[in-house]
Amino acid sequence: MADDRLMESALVGCLLGGAVGDAIGLPREGLPPARAQKLFAKPDRHRLVMGRGLVSDDTEHACFTAPALMKSRGDSDRFQRSLARSLRLWLLSLPPAMGLATLRACVKLCLGFKPGSSGVNSAGNGPAMRSAIVGVLWGHDRHKLRDFVYKSSYLIHHNTRAYQGALTIAVAAYISAHESQVSGHLLLSHLRHVLDGEDSYHFISLVEEAIDSAKTKERVSNLALRLGSHRGISGFVEHTVPCVIQVWLRYPNDYDKAVAEIISAGGDTDTTAAILGGIIGARVGKNGIPSPWLQGIKDWPRDMKWIERLGGALARSQNSQKPVSAPRYNWPLVPFRNLFLLLVILFHGVRRLLPPY
Ligand SMILES: [Mg+2]
């Protein structure tokens, strides 16, 4: 019973932590750190629309993964088909922001490509956006973990690096949720079991570099520069994942400090903060996330109460003999919400043309 409550807290914390990181990071997405600092000062509150926040594709993908995990009942093919269905509907609801690879793969899914052949070759961080919740649930079983993360990754990104990055995030989320201590040593020992094969050496060396960097307590922006990411942390998985790991190892129990630091490093801020927020949220739970950040998200259909119910339903589904349904919402209204987000994004695009530079 206590274990069930811990699992529910980890799943809810992972989903909420990702959503809050996404919303706090969204206004700064794509900006170099110095410009973001001039426009928005510290990342310590919502600044998207009059002190309120909205979520983007990072949260939506995590929220599609949870019901697919529920429907799968342990079968990764069923999981992949369910995720593919959600992504088709998502594209038809006209989301205003997504990566190019995700757009191409979702168009292929809508045109009738099978989920196993829809992925396009890109080392973007889309798979890492969906994998923390898989790690919290399946991290204790490395075969299942690999299988589910593989099916989620290759649905959109037919790329080994994107898959390895997603697995690394899943393992980190598992450790964060279920181990009493967090350390680089523990991460590496889990990763070496999960990331096998010769072509994993390169990714493991990136994780080792992140661990060494965390030991020196340097700012993550220094690591990003060494990795070759010069305008903040890019959306390339070999930049995003080591930087997320570096900040997580420095602040494994400190959600707001960690999220503020990775957002201050600039670049793909909504995604880096969403991935990191999901990992730390799995450890600290809802109560470890600043409540003004939770309450400041004014979105629909994925408001914080809805996401909390989704995490609870996913936890219940693991022990229930009967199917458990994810909380529902009115799909036909989603394009109107997306139109509103598009207008907000356009406003921010125009704002960026104006000083201070
Ligand atoms: Mg996003």
mmCIF file of C-alpha atoms and ligand atoms in Angstrom:
data_model
loop_
_atom_site.group_PDB
_atom_site.id
_atom_site.type_symbol
_atom_site.label_atom_id
_atom_site.label_comp_id
_atom_site.label_asym_id
_atom_site.label_seq_id
_atom_site.Cartn_x
_atom_site.Cartn_y
_atom_site.Cartn_z
ATOM 1 C CA MET A 1 0.000 0.000 0.000
ATOM 2 C CA ALA A 2 2.820 2.386 0.926
ATOM 3 C CA ASP A 3 4.591 1.381 -2.306
ATOM 4 C CA ASP A 4 1.426 2.154 -4.291
ATOM 5 C CA ARG A 5 1.276 5.615 -2.749
ATOM 6 C CA LEU A 6 4.965 6.205 -3.533
ATOM 7 C CA MET A 7 4.434 5.142 -7.139
ATOM 8 C CA GLU A 8 1.403 7.435 -7.461
ATOM 9 C CA SER A 9 3.365 10.351 -5.994
ATOM 10 C CA ALA A 10 6.249 9.680 -8.418
ATOM 11 C CA LEU A 11 3.991 9.434 -11.487
ATOM 12 C CA VAL A 12 1.997 12.542 -10.551
ATOM 13 C CA GLY A 13 5.208 14.433 -9.676
ATOM 14 C CA CYS A 14 6.836 13.405 -12.951
ATOM 15 C CA LEU A 15 3.915 14.663 -15.057
ATOM 16 C CA LEU A 16 3.391 17.876 -13.038
ATOM 17 C CA GLY A 17 7.146 18.565 -12.821
ATOM 18 C CA GLY A 18 7.438 18.275 -16.596
ATOM 19 C CA ALA A 19 4.430 20.533 -17.213
ATOM 20 C CA VAL A 20 5.654 23.272 -14.853
ATOM 21 C CA GLY A 21 9.179 23.231 -16.335
ATOM 22 C CA ASP A 22 7.658 23.453 -19.817
ATOM 23 C CA ALA A 23 5.460 26.431 -18.882
ATOM 24 C CA ILE A 24 8.193 28.374 -17.033
ATOM 25 C CA GLY A 25 10.671 27.778 -19.875
ATOM 26 C CA LEU A 26 8.299 28.456 -22.786
ATOM 27 C CA PRO A 27 8.589 32.288 -23.045
ATOM 28 C CA ARG A 28 12.386 31.981 -23.464
ATOM 29 C CA GLU A 29 12.447 29.140 -25.984
ATOM 30 C CA GLY A 30 15.136 29.642 -28.626
ATOM 31 C CA LEU A 31 16.685 32.727 -27.035
ATOM 32 C CA PRO A 32 20.393 32.968 -26.208
ATOM 33 C CA PRO A 33 20.832 33.281 -22.418
ATOM 34 C CA ALA A 34 21.968 36.937 -22.376
ATOM 35 C CA ARG A 35 18.950 38.130 -24.426
ATOM 36 C CA ALA A 36 16.536 36.071 -22.321
ATOM 37 C CA GLN A 37 17.961 37.640 -19.171
ATOM 38 C CA LYS A 38 17.437 41.152 -20.618
ATOM 39 C CA LEU A 39 13.861 40.424 -21.711
ATOM 40 C CA PHE A 40 12.632 38.368 -18.763
ATOM 41 C CA ALA A 41 15.121 38.649 -15.851
ATOM 42 C CA LYS A 42 15.230 35.536 -13.612
ATOM 43 C CA PRO A 43 13.174 32.426 -14.482
ATOM 44 C CA ASP A 44 11.382 32.507 -11.144
ATOM 45 C CA ARG A 45 7.744 32.921 -12.250
ATOM 46 C CA HIS A 46 5.347 32.528 -15.164
ATOM 47 C CA ARG A 47 5.820 35.191 -17.807
ATOM 48 C CA LEU A 48 3.971 33.915 -20.868
ATOM 49 C CA VAL A 49 0.642 35.779 -20.580
ATOM 50 C CA MET A 50 0.185 38.343 -17.804
ATOM 51 C CA GLY A 51 1.998 36.284 -15.194
ATOM 52 C CA ARG A 52 0.324 33.028 -16.248
ATOM 53 C CA GLY A 53 1.701 29.972 -18.034
ATOM 54 C CA LEU A 54 0.588 27.574 -20.770
ATOM 55 C CA VAL A 55 2.047 24.177 -21.635
ATOM 56 C CA SER A 56 3.413 23.066 -25.010
ATOM 57 C CA ASP A 57 4.195 19.893 -26.942
ATOM 58 C CA ASP A 58 6.560 18.595 -24.225
ATOM 59 C CA THR A 59 3.681 18.251 -21.749
ATOM 60 C CA GLU A 60 1.266 17.022 -24.390
ATOM 61 C CA HIS A 61 3.594 14.185 -25.402
ATOM 62 C CA ALA A 62 4.108 13.085 -21.779
ATOM 63 C CA CYS A 63 0.320 13.206 -21.327
ATOM 64 C CA PHE A 64 -0.190 11.011 -24.442
ATOM 65 C CA THR A 65 2.366 8.520 -23.135
ATOM 66 C CA ALA A 66 0.540 7.959 -19.831
ATOM 67 C CA PRO A 67 -2.790 6.698 -21.327
ATOM 68 C CA ALA A 68 -0.840 4.603 -23.855
ATOM 69 C CA LEU A 69 0.966 2.951 -20.924
ATOM 70 C CA MET A 70 -2.419 2.323 -19.284
ATOM 71 C CA LYS A 71 -3.910 0.786 -22.419
ATOM 72 C CA SER A 72 -0.839 -1.324 -23.125
ATOM 73 C CA ARG A 73 -1.263 -3.587 -20.077
ATOM 74 C CA GLY A 74 2.419 -4.452 -20.502
ATOM 75 C CA ASP A 75 2.302 -5.017 -24.289
ATOM 76 C CA SER A 76 4.677 -2.614 -26.085
ATOM 77 C CA ASP A 77 3.006 -3.039 -29.513
ATOM 78 C CA ARG A 78 -0.345 -2.032 -28.031
ATOM 79 C CA PHE A 79 1.459 0.881 -26.338
ATOM 80 C CA GLN A 80 2.923 2.041 -29.653
ATOM 81 C CA ARG A 81 -0.415 1.800 -31.492
ATOM 82 C CA SER A 82 -2.143 3.808 -28.770
ATOM 83 C CA LEU A 83 0.579 6.477 -28.796
ATOM 84 C CA ALA A 84 0.363 6.647 -32.609
ATOM 85 C CA ARG A 85 -3.422 7.213 -32.394
ATOM 86 C CA SER A 86 -2.938 10.079 -29.939
ATOM 87 C CA LEU A 87 -0.269 11.671 -32.145
ATOM 88 C CA ARG A 88 -2.526 11.497 -35.226
ATOM 89 C CA LEU A 89 -5.337 13.231 -33.312
ATOM 90 C CA TRP A 90 -2.809 15.717 -31.934
ATOM 91 C CA LEU A 91 -1.674 16.728 -35.424
ATOM 92 C CA LEU A 92 -5.284 17.133 -36.525
ATOM 93 C CA SER A 93 -5.847 19.518 -33.588
ATOM 94 C CA LEU A 94 -3.261 21.870 -35.196
ATOM 95 C CA PRO A 95 -0.661 22.286 -32.409
ATOM 96 C CA PRO A 96 1.195 25.556 -33.022
ATOM 97 C CA ALA A 97 4.684 24.352 -32.102
ATOM 98 C CA MET A 98 6.572 21.139 -32.730
ATOM 99 C CA GLY A 99 9.903 19.940 -34.099
ATOM 100 C CA LEU A 100 10.224 19.350 -37.849
ATOM 101 C CA ALA A 101 10.937 15.627 -37.401
ATOM 102 C CA THR A 102 7.827 15.256 -35.247
ATOM 103 C CA LEU A 103 5.739 17.063 -37.864
ATOM 104 C CA ARG A 104 7.019 14.804 -40.678
ATOM 105 C CA ALA A 105 6.481 11.605 -38.688
ATOM 106 C CA CYS A 106 2.980 12.638 -37.564
ATOM 107 C CA VAL A 107 2.044 13.454 -41.181
ATOM 108 C CA LYS A 108 3.266 9.961 -42.153
ATOM 109 C CA LEU A 109 1.123 8.429 -39.406
ATOM 110 C CA CYS A 110 -1.909 10.359 -40.692
ATOM 111 C CA LEU A 111 -1.187 9.164 -44.243
ATOM 112 C CA GLY A 112 -1.435 5.568 -43.079
ATOM 113 C CA PHE A 113 2.205 4.592 -42.455
ATOM 114 C CA LYS A 114 2.440 1.854 -39.838
ATOM 115 C CA PRO A 115 3.828 2.963 -36.413
ATOM 116 C CA GLY A 116 7.004 0.900 -37.013
ATOM 117 C CA SER A 117 7.823 2.773 -40.254
ATOM 118 C CA SER A 118 6.712 6.311 -39.426
ATOM 119 C CA GLY A 119 9.957 7.536 -37.774
ATOM 120 C CA VAL A 120 12.305 9.963 -39.559
ATOM 121 C CA ASN A 121 16.049 10.196 -39.081
ATOM 122 C CA SER A 122 16.616 12.962 -36.546
ATOM 123 C CA ALA A 123 18.546 13.162 -33.274
ATOM 124 C CA GLY A 124 16.083 15.627 -31.741
ATOM 125 C CA ASN A 125 14.976 15.386 -28.144
ATOM 126 C CA GLY A 126 11.325 14.414 -28.814
ATOM 127 C CA PRO A 127 11.773 10.829 -27.522
ATOM 128 C CA ALA A 128 13.390 12.189 -24.335
ATOM 129 C CA MET A 129 10.219 14.297 -23.766
ATOM 130 C CA ARG A 130 8.187 11.088 -23.472
ATOM 131 C CA SER A 131 10.556 8.766 -21.628
ATOM 132 C CA ALA A 132 10.729 9.955 -17.983
ATOM 133 C CA ILE A 133 7.235 8.612 -17.217
ATOM 134 C CA VAL A 134 8.162 5.279 -18.855
ATOM 135 C CA GLY A 135 11.268 5.106 -16.643
ATOM 136 C CA VAL A 136 9.284 5.738 -13.442
ATOM 137 C CA LEU A 137 6.931 2.874 -14.358
ATOM 138 C CA TRP A 138 9.222 0.312 -16.032
ATOM 139 C CA GLY A 139 12.749 1.219 -14.847
ATOM 140 C CA HIS A 140 12.940 -1.868 -12.610
ATOM 141 C CA ASP A 141 12.681 -4.141 -15.674
ATOM 142 C CA ARG A 142 15.410 -3.317 -18.184
ATOM 143 C CA HIS A 143 13.918 -5.441 -20.985
ATOM 144 C CA LYS A 144 10.525 -3.772 -20.715
ATOM 145 C CA LEU A 145 12.153 -0.370 -20.290
ATOM 146 C CA ARG A 146 14.178 -0.764 -23.479
ATOM 147 C CA ASP A 147 11.198 -2.145 -25.371
ATOM 148 C CA PHE A 148 8.774 0.642 -24.407
ATOM 149 C CA VAL A 149 11.301 3.458 -24.852
ATOM 150 C CA TYR A 150 12.297 1.970 -28.227
ATOM 151 C CA LYS A 151 8.678 1.860 -29.415
ATOM 152 C CA SER A 152 8.053 5.427 -28.268
ATOM 153 C CA SER A 153 11.309 6.739 -29.782
ATOM 154 C CA TYR A 154 11.197 5.029 -33.195
ATOM 155 C CA LEU A 155 7.570 6.019 -33.717
ATOM 156 C CA ILE A 156 8.863 9.543 -34.484
ATOM 157 C CA HIS A 157 12.683 9.504 -34.526
ATOM 158 C CA HIS A 158 14.369 6.672 -36.437
ATOM 159 C CA ASN A 159 17.711 7.429 -34.840
ATOM 160 C CA THR A 160 19.957 5.540 -32.408
ATOM 161 C CA ARG A 161 21.161 8.670 -30.573
ATOM 162 C CA ALA A 162 17.624 9.912 -29.993
ATOM 163 C CA TYR A 163 16.752 6.479 -28.556
ATOM 164 C CA GLN A 164 19.872 6.370 -26.356
ATOM 165 C CA GLY A 165 19.120 9.859 -25.039
ATOM 166 C CA ALA A 166 15.535 8.848 -24.242
ATOM 167 C CA LEU A 167 16.760 5.720 -22.420
ATOM 168 C CA THR A 168 19.217 7.802 -20.389
ATOM 169 C CA ILE A 169 16.382 10.088 -19.271
ATOM 170 C CA ALA A 170 14.195 7.073 -18.432
ATOM 171 C CA VAL A 171 16.953 5.564 -16.259
ATOM 172 C CA ALA A 172 17.528 8.907 -14.507
ATOM 173 C CA ALA A 173 13.772 9.195 -13.791
ATOM 174 C CA TYR A 174 13.730 5.656 -12.395
ATOM 175 C CA ILE A 175 16.646 6.400 -10.038
ATOM 176 C CA SER A 176 15.097 9.715 -9.055
ATOM 177 C CA ALA A 177 11.758 8.087 -8.191
ATOM 178 C CA HIS A 178 12.896 4.868 -6.551
ATOM 179 C CA GLU A 179 16.461 5.090 -5.162
ATOM 180 C CA SER A 180 17.264 6.657 -1.790
ATOM 181 C CA GLN A 181 20.471 8.296 -3.076
ATOM 182 C CA VAL A 182 21.176 9.917 -6.441
ATOM 183 C CA SER A 183 24.712 9.736 -7.822
ATOM 184 C CA GLY A 184 26.594 9.686 -11.095
ATOM 185 C CA HIS A 185 28.052 6.311 -10.157
ATOM 186 C CA LEU A 186 24.584 4.798 -9.737
ATOM 187 C CA LEU A 187 23.418 6.310 -13.017
ATOM 188 C CA LEU A 188 26.376 4.853 -14.901
ATOM 189 C CA SER A 189 25.989 1.397 -13.395
ATOM 190 C CA HIS A 190 22.277 1.302 -14.394
ATOM 191 C CA LEU A 191 23.018 2.772 -17.818
ATOM 192 C CA ARG A 192 25.702 0.195 -18.629
ATOM 193 C CA HIS A 193 23.072 -2.522 -18.170
ATOM 194 C CA VAL A 194 20.474 -0.781 -20.257
ATOM 195 C CA LEU A 195 22.534 0.875 -23.017
ATOM 196 C CA ASP A 196 24.413 -2.083 -24.378
ATOM 197 C CA GLY A 197 26.105 -2.549 -27.749
ATOM 198 C CA GLU A 198 29.226 -0.966 -29.199
ATOM 199 C CA ASP A 199 27.472 2.137 -30.422
ATOM 200 C CA SER A 200 26.515 3.089 -26.850
ATOM 201 C CA TYR A 201 30.114 4.071 -25.919
ATOM 202 C CA HIS A 202 29.745 7.525 -27.375
ATOM 203 C CA PHE A 203 26.576 8.298 -25.446
ATOM 204 C CA ILE A 204 27.977 6.895 -22.218
ATOM 205 C CA SER A 205 31.050 9.118 -22.644
ATOM 206 C CA LEU A 206 28.714 12.132 -22.898
ATOM 207 C CA VAL A 207 27.038 11.093 -19.647
ATOM 208 C CA GLU A 208 30.483 10.676 -18.033
ATOM 209 C CA GLU A 209 31.353 14.206 -19.116
ATOM 210 C CA ALA A 210 28.128 15.462 -17.510
ATOM 211 C CA ILE A 211 28.954 13.609 -14.280
ATOM 212 C CA ASP A 212 32.493 15.078 -14.163
ATOM 213 C CA SER A 213 31.056 18.523 -14.816
ATOM 214 C CA ALA A 214 28.524 18.121 -11.977
ATOM 215 C CA LYS A 215 31.337 17.150 -9.591
ATOM 216 C CA THR A 216 33.088 20.468 -10.239
ATOM 217 C CA LYS A 217 29.769 22.305 -9.564
ATOM 218 C CA GLU A 218 30.309 24.452 -12.651
ATOM 219 C CA ARG A 219 27.352 26.214 -14.289
ATOM 220 C CA VAL A 220 25.641 24.034 -16.864
ATOM 221 C CA SER A 221 26.169 26.757 -19.487
ATOM 222 C CA ASN A 222 29.909 25.908 -19.384
ATOM 223 C CA LEU A 223 29.164 22.272 -20.167
ATOM 224 C CA ALA A 224 26.865 23.314 -23.021
ATOM 225 C CA LEU A 225 29.675 25.403 -24.529
ATOM 226 C CA ARG A 226 32.145 22.508 -24.270
ATOM 227 C CA LEU A 227 29.634 20.236 -26.003
ATOM 228 C CA GLY A 228 29.519 22.724 -28.891
ATOM 229 C CA SER A 229 26.141 24.309 -28.137
ATOM 230 C CA HIS A 230 26.818 28.039 -28.376
ATOM 231 C CA ARG A 231 23.363 29.689 -28.261
ATOM 232 C CA GLY A 232 22.146 28.002 -25.115
ATOM 233 C CA ILE A 233 21.310 24.287 -24.888
ATOM 234 C CA SER A 234 20.146 23.142 -28.313
ATOM 235 C CA GLY A 235 17.354 20.657 -29.063
ATOM 236 C CA PHE A 236 19.944 18.124 -30.265
ATOM 237 C CA VAL A 237 19.771 15.140 -27.918
ATOM 238 C CA GLU A 238 23.565 15.084 -27.425
ATOM 239 C CA HIS A 239 23.352 18.601 -25.999
ATOM 240 C CA THR A 240 20.057 18.380 -24.122
ATOM 241 C CA VAL A 241 20.545 15.079 -22.290
ATOM 242 C CA PRO A 242 24.051 15.637 -20.805
ATOM 243 C CA CYS A 243 23.012 19.130 -19.655
ATOM 244 C CA VAL A 244 19.838 17.773 -18.017
ATOM 245 C CA ILE A 245 21.881 15.062 -16.273
ATOM 246 C CA GLN A 246 24.455 17.604 -15.054
ATOM 247 C CA VAL A 247 21.838 19.818 -13.376
ATOM 248 C CA TRP A 248 19.884 16.851 -11.992
ATOM 249 C CA LEU A 249 23.004 15.458 -10.276
ATOM 250 C CA ARG A 250 23.693 18.843 -8.669
ATOM 251 C CA TYR A 251 20.124 19.456 -7.450
ATOM 252 C CA PRO A 252 18.355 16.073 -7.228
ATOM 253 C CA ASN A 253 15.967 17.273 -4.487
ATOM 254 C CA ASP A 254 15.680 20.941 -5.361
ATOM 255 C CA TYR A 255 13.114 21.380 -8.109
ATOM 256 C CA ASP A 256 13.056 25.181 -8.403
ATOM 257 C CA LYS A 257 16.830 25.702 -8.260
ATOM 258 C CA ALA A 258 17.389 23.045 -10.923
ATOM 259 C CA VAL A 259 14.696 24.310 -13.275
ATOM 260 C CA ALA A 260 15.837 27.935 -12.879
ATOM 261 C CA GLU A 261 19.445 26.984 -13.677
ATOM 262 C CA ILE A 262 18.685 25.018 -16.840
ATOM 263 C CA ILE A 263 16.345 27.744 -18.117
ATOM 264 C CA SER A 264 19.014 30.388 -17.411
ATOM 265 C CA ALA A 265 21.354 28.479 -19.725
ATOM 266 C CA GLY A 266 19.025 29.387 -22.638
ATOM 267 C CA GLY A 267 18.246 27.544 -25.866
ATOM 268 C CA ASP A 268 15.452 24.952 -26.015
ATOM 269 C CA THR A 269 14.319 26.036 -22.555
ATOM 270 C CA ASP A 270 10.801 24.605 -22.477
ATOM 271 C CA THR A 271 12.040 21.149 -23.399
ATOM 272 C CA THR A 272 15.174 21.112 -21.218
ATOM 273 C CA ALA A 273 13.134 22.313 -18.223
ATOM 274 C CA ALA A 274 10.299 19.870 -18.969
ATOM 275 C CA ILE A 275 12.656 16.872 -19.124
ATOM 276 C CA LEU A 276 14.584 17.914 -16.008
ATOM 277 C CA GLY A 277 11.350 18.852 -14.208
ATOM 278 C CA GLY A 278 9.893 15.417 -14.955
ATOM 279 C CA ILE A 279 12.944 13.663 -13.476
ATOM 280 C CA ILE A 280 13.065 15.736 -10.273
ATOM 281 C CA GLY A 281 9.268 15.866 -9.957
ATOM 282 C CA ALA A 282 9.299 12.042 -9.814
ATOM 283 C CA ARG A 283 11.386 12.312 -6.633
ATOM 284 C CA VAL A 284 9.927 15.335 -4.849
ATOM 285 C CA GLY A 285 6.274 14.790 -5.865
ATOM 286 C CA LYS A 286 3.672 17.523 -6.211
ATOM 287 C CA ASN A 287 4.587 19.031 -2.821
ATOM 288 C CA GLY A 288 8.201 19.607 -3.915
ATOM 289 C CA ILE A 289 7.125 21.844 -6.809
ATOM 290 C CA PRO A 290 6.562 25.523 -5.867
ATOM 291 C CA SER A 291 2.809 25.995 -5.567
ATOM 292 C CA PRO A 292 2.750 29.429 -7.315
ATOM 293 C CA TRP A 293 4.335 27.678 -10.326
ATOM 294 C CA LEU A 294 1.676 24.954 -10.233
ATOM 295 C CA GLN A 295 -1.209 27.350 -9.706
ATOM 296 C CA GLY A 296 0.089 29.814 -12.305
ATOM 297 C CA ILE A 297 -0.601 27.426 -15.192
ATOM 298 C CA LYS A 298 -3.980 28.421 -16.620
ATOM 299 C CA ASP A 299 -4.470 26.011 -19.474
ATOM 300 C CA TRP A 300 -7.105 23.726 -20.914
ATOM 301 C CA PRO A 301 -7.535 20.762 -21.286
ATOM 302 C CA ARG A 302 -4.273 19.946 -19.518
ATOM 303 C CA ASP A 303 -4.596 21.997 -16.347
ATOM 304 C CA MET A 304 -2.765 20.836 -13.234
ATOM 305 C CA LYS A 305 -5.817 19.087 -11.718
ATOM 306 C CA TRP A 306 -6.358 17.113 -14.926
ATOM 307 C CA ILE A 307 -2.690 16.092 -15.040
ATOM 308 C CA GLU A 308 -2.853 15.019 -11.392
ATOM 309 C CA ARG A 309 -5.895 12.856 -12.167
ATOM 310 C CA LEU A 310 -4.013 11.350 -15.130
ATOM 311 C CA GLY A 311 -1.040 10.386 -12.931
ATOM 312 C CA GLY A 312 -3.419 8.888 -10.354
ATOM 313 C CA ALA A 313 -5.234 6.877 -13.037
ATOM 314 C CA LEU A 314 -1.910 5.553 -14.388
ATOM 315 C CA ALA A 315 -0.896 4.442 -10.882
ATOM 316 C CA ARG A 316 -4.281 2.731 -10.278
ATOM 317 C CA SER A 317 -4.148 0.989 -13.647
ATOM 318 C CA GLN A 318 -1.035 -0.933 -12.591
ATOM 319 C CA ASN A 319 -2.841 -2.816 -9.822
ATOM 320 C CA SER A 320 -6.325 -3.034 -11.238
ATOM 321 C CA GLN A 321 -7.723 -6.134 -12.904
ATOM 322 C CA LYS A 322 -10.236 -3.947 -14.742
ATOM 323 C CA PRO A 323 -9.215 -1.336 -17.345
ATOM 324 C CA VAL A 324 -8.827 2.164 -15.852
ATOM 325 C CA SER A 325 -9.707 5.121 -18.086
ATOM 326 C CA ALA A 326 -7.639 8.258 -18.438
ATOM 327 C CA PRO A 327 -9.542 11.495 -17.664
ATOM 328 C CA ARG A 328 -11.361 12.648 -20.780
ATOM 329 C CA TYR A 329 -11.730 16.034 -22.442
ATOM 330 C CA ASN A 330 -13.547 17.510 -25.379
ATOM 331 C CA TRP A 331 -11.242 16.948 -28.394
ATOM 332 C CA PRO A 332 -13.133 19.125 -30.906
ATOM 333 C CA LEU A 333 -12.432 22.212 -28.764
ATOM 334 C CA VAL A 334 -8.660 21.699 -28.675
ATOM 335 C CA PRO A 335 -7.960 23.572 -31.987
ATOM 336 C CA PHE A 336 -9.457 26.725 -30.411
ATOM 337 C CA ARG A 337 -7.092 26.415 -27.452
ATOM 338 C CA ASN A 338 -4.240 25.887 -29.934
ATOM 339 C CA LEU A 339 -5.261 29.010 -31.840
ATOM 340 C CA PHE A 340 -4.964 30.974 -28.594
ATOM 341 C CA LEU A 341 -1.452 29.559 -27.983
ATOM 342 C CA LEU A 342 -0.513 30.436 -31.580
ATOM 343 C CA LEU A 343 -1.549 34.065 -30.965
ATOM 344 C CA VAL A 344 0.523 34.125 -27.767
ATOM 345 C CA ILE A 345 3.551 32.726 -29.624
ATOM 346 C CA LEU A 346 3.123 35.328 -32.382
ATOM 347 C CA PHE A 347 2.951 38.077 -29.752
ATOM 348 C CA HIS A 348 6.229 36.873 -28.242
ATOM 349 C CA GLY A 349 7.785 36.656 -31.728
ATOM 350 C CA VAL A 350 6.976 40.340 -32.338
ATOM 351 C CA ARG A 351 8.110 41.305 -28.829
ATOM 352 C CA ARG A 352 11.528 39.783 -29.544
ATOM 353 C CA LEU A 353 12.024 42.200 -32.446
ATOM 354 C CA LEU A 354 11.907 45.098 -29.983
ATOM 355 C CA PRO A 355 14.566 46.252 -27.458
ATOM 356 C CA PRO A 356 16.280 45.555 -25.130
ATOM 357 C CA TYR A 357 18.715 43.671 -27.370
HETATM 358 MG MG MG B 1 7.752 22.760 -26.402
#
